[in-house]
N, CA and C atoms as an extended XYZ file, in Angstrom:
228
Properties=species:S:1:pos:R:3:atomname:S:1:resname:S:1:resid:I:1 pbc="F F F"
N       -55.870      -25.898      -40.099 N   UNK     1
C       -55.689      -24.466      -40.184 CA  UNK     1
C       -57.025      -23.799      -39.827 C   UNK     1
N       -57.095      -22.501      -39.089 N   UNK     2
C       -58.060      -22.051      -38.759 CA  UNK     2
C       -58.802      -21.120      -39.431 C   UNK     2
N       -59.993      -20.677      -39.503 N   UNK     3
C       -60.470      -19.451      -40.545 CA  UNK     3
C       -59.286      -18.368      -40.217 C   UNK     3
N       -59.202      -18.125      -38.708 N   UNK     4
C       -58.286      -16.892      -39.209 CA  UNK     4
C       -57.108      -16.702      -39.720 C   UNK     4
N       -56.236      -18.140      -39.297 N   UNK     5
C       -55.340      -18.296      -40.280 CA  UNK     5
C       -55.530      -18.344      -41.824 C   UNK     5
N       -56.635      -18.795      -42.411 N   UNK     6
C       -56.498      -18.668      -43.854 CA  UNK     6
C       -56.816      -17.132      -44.106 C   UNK     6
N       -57.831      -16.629      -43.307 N   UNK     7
C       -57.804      -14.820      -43.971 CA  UNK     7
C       -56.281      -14.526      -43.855 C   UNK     7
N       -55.480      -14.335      -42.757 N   UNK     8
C       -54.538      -13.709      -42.879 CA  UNK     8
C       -53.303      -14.351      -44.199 C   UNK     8
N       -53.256      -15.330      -44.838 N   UNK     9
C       -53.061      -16.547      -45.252 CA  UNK     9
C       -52.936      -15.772      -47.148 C   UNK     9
N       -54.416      -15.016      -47.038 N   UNK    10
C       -54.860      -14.552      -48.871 CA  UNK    10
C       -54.288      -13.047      -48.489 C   UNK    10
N       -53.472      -12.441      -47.583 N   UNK    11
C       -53.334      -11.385      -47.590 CA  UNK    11
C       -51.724      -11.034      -48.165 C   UNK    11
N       -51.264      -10.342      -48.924 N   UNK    12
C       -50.154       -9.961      -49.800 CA  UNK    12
C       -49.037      -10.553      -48.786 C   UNK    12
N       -47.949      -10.659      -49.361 N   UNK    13
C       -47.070      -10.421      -48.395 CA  UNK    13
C       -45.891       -9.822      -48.752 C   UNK    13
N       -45.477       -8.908      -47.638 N   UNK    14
C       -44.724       -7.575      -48.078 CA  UNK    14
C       -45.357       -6.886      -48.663 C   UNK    14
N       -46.700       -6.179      -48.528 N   UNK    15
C       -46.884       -5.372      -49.450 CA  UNK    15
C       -48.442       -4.595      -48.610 C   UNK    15
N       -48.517       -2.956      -48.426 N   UNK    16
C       -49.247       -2.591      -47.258 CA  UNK    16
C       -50.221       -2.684      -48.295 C   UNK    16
N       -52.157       -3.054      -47.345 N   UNK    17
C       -53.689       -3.147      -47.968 CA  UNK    17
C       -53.983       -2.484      -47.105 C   UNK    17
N       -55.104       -1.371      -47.294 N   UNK    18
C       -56.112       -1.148      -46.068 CA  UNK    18
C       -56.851       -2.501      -45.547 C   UNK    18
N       -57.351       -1.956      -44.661 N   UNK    19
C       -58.540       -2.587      -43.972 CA  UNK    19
C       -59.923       -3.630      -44.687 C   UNK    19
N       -60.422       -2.582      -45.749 N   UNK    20
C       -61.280       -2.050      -46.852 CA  UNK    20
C       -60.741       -3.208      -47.148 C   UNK    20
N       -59.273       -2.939      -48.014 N   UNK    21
C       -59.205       -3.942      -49.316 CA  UNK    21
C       -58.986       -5.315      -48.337 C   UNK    21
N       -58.760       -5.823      -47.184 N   UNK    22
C       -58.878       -6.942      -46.410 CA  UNK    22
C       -60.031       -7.800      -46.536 C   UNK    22
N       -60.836       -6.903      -46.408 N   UNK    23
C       -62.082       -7.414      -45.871 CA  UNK    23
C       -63.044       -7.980      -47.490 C   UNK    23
N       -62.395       -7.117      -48.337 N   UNK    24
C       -63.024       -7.488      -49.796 CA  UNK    24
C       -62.667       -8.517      -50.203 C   UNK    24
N       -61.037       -8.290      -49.952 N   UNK    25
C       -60.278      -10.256      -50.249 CA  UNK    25
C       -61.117      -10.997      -49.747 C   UNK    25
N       -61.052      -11.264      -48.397 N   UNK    26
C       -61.330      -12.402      -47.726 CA  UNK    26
C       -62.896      -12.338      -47.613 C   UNK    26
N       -63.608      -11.085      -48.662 N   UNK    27
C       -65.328      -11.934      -48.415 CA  UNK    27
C       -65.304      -11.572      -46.692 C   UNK    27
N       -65.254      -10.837      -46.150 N   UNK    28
C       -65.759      -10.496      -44.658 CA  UNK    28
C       -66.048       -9.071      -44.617 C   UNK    28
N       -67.301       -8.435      -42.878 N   UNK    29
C       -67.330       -7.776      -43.009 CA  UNK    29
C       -65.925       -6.853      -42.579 C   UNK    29
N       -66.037       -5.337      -41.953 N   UNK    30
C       -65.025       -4.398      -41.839 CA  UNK    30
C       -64.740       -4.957      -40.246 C   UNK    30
N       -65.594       -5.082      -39.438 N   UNK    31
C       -65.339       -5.487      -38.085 CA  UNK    31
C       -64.745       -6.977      -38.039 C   UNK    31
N       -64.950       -7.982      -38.406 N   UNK    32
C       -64.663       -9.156      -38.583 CA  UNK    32
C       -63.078       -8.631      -39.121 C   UNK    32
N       -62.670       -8.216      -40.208 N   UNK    33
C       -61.121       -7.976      -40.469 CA  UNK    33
C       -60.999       -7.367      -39.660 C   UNK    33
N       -61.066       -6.332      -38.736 N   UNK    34
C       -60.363       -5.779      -37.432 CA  UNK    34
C       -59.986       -6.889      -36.488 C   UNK    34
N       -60.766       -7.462      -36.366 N   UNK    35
C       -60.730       -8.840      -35.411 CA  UNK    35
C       -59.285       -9.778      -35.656 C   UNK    35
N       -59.507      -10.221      -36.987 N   UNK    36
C       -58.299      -11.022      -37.424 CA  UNK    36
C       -57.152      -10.095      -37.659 C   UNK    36
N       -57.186       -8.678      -37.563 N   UNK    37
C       -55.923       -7.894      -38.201 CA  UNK    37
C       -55.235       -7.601      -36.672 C   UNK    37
N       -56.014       -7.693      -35.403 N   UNK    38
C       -55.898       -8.480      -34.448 CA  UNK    38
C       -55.342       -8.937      -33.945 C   UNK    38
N       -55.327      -10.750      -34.224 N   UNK    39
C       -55.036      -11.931      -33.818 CA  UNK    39
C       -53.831      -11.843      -34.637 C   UNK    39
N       -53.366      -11.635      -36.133 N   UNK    40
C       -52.635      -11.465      -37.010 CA  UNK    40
C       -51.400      -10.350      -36.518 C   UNK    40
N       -51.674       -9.632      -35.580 N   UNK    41
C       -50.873       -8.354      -34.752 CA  UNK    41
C       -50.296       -9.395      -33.894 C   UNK    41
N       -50.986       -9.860      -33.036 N   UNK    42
C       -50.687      -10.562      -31.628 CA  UNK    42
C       -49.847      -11.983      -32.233 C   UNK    42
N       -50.250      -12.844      -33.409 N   UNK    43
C       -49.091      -13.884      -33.293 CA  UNK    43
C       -48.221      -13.351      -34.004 C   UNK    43
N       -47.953      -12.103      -34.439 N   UNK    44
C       -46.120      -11.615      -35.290 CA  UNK    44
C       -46.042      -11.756      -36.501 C   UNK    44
N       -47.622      -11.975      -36.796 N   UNK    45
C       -47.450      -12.234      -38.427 CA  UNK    45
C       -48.357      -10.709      -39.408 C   UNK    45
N       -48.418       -9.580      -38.777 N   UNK    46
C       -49.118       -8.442      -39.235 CA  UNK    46
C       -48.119       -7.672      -38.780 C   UNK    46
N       -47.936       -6.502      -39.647 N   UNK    47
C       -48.298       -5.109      -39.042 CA  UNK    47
C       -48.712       -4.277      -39.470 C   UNK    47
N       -49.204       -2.713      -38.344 N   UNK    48
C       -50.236       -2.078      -39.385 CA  UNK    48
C       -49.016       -0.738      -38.920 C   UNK    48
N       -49.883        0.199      -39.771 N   UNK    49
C       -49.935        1.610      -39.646 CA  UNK    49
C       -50.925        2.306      -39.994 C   UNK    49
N       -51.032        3.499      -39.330 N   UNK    50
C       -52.410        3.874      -39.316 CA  UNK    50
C       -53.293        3.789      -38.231 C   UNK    50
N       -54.174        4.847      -38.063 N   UNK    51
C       -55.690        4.808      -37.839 CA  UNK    51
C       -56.994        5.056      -38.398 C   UNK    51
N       -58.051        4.450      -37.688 N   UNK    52
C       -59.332        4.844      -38.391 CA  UNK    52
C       -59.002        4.465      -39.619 C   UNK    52
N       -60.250        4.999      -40.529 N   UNK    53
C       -60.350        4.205      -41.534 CA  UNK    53
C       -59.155        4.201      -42.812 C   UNK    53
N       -58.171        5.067      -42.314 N   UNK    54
C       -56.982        5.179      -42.941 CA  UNK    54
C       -55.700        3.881      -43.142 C   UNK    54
N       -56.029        3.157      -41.830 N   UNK    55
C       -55.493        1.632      -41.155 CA  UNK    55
C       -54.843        1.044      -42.627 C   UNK    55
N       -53.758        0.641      -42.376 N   UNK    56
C       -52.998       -0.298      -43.150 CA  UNK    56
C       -52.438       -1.327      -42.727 C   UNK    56
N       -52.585       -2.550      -43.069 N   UNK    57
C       -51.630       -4.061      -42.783 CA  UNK    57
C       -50.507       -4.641      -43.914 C   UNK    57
N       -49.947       -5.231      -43.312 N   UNK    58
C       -48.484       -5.992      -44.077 CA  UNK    58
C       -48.504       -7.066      -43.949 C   UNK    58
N       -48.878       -8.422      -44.197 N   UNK    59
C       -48.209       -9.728      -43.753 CA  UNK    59
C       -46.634       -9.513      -43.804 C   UNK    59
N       -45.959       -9.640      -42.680 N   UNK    60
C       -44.277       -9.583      -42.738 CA  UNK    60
C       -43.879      -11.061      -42.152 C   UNK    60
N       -44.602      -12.030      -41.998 N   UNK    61
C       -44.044      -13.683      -41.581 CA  UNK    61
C       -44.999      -14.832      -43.155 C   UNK    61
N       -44.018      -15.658      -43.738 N   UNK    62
C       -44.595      -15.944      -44.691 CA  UNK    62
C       -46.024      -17.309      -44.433 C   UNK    62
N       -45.831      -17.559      -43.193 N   UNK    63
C       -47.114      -18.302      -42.923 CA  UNK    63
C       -47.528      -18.698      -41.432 C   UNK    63
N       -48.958      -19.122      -40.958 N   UNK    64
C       -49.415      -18.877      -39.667 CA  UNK    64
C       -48.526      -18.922      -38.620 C   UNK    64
N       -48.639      -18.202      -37.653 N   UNK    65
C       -47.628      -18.385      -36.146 CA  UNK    65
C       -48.815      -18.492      -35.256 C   UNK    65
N       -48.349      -19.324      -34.182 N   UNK    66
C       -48.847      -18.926      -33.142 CA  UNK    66
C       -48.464      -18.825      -31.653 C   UNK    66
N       -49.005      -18.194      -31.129 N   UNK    67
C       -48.434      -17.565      -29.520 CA  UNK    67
C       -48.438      -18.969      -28.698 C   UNK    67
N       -47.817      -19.243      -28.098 N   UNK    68
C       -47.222      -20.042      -26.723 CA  UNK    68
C       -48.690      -19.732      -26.003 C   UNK    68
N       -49.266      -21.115      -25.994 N   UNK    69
C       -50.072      -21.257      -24.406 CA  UNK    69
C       -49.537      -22.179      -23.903 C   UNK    69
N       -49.884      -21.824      -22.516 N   UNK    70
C       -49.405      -21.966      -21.134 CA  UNK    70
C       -50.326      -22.714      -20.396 C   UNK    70
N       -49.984      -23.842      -19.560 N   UNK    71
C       -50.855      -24.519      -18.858 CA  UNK    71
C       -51.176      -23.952      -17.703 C   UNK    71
N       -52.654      -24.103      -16.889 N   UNK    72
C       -52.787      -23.513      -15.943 CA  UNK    72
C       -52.039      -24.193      -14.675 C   UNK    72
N       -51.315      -25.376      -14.755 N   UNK    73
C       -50.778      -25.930      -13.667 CA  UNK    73
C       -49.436      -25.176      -13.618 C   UNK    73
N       -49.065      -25.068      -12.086 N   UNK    74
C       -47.534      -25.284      -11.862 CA  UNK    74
C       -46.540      -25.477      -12.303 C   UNK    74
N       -45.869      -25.100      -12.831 N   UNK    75
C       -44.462      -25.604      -12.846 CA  UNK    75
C       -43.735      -26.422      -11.860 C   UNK    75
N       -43.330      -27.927      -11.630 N   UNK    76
C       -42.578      -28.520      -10.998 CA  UNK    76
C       -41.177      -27.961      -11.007 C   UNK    76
C-alpha cells in the first residue's frame, strides 16, 4: 500500500472534512493533502465540494482504487 493510499485510507468515510482537518489527521502539510485529495479525486475514491480554503472531501469507495495503466506498446 502506498503513503497515499494510507492518507486517504484514515479519512472518514461517508462523512464531509475540510482540507484543514485532512491534513491534521494524517500529520501532513495543507499542500501535501491537496496533492493526495488529488490522486484520491482521480482514482474514484474522493469527492470534494468547495473552494479555497472552504474545500471539503468525502471518502465515498470503502478502500484504495486504482486507475488502469496502459502500456506504451500497441495493441496487436
Amino acid at each position: 500500500m502506498t503513503a497515499t493510499d494510507r492518507t486517504l485510507m484514515l479519512l472518514p468515510f461517508d462523512k464531509w472534512i475540510s482540507i484543514d482537518a485532512v491534513a491534521r489527521r494524517a500529520k501532513i502539510d495543507k499542500d501535501t493533502a491537496l496533492s493526495v485529495m488529488r490522486a484520491g479525486r482521480r482514482r474514484g475514491v474522493l469527492r470534494t465540494r468547495g473552494k479555497g480554503t472552504a474545500q471539503q472531501v468525502m471518502r465515498v469507495h470503502p478502500g484504495p482504487r486504482r486507475t488502469i495503466q496502459r502500456s506504451a506498446e500497441p495493441e496487436r
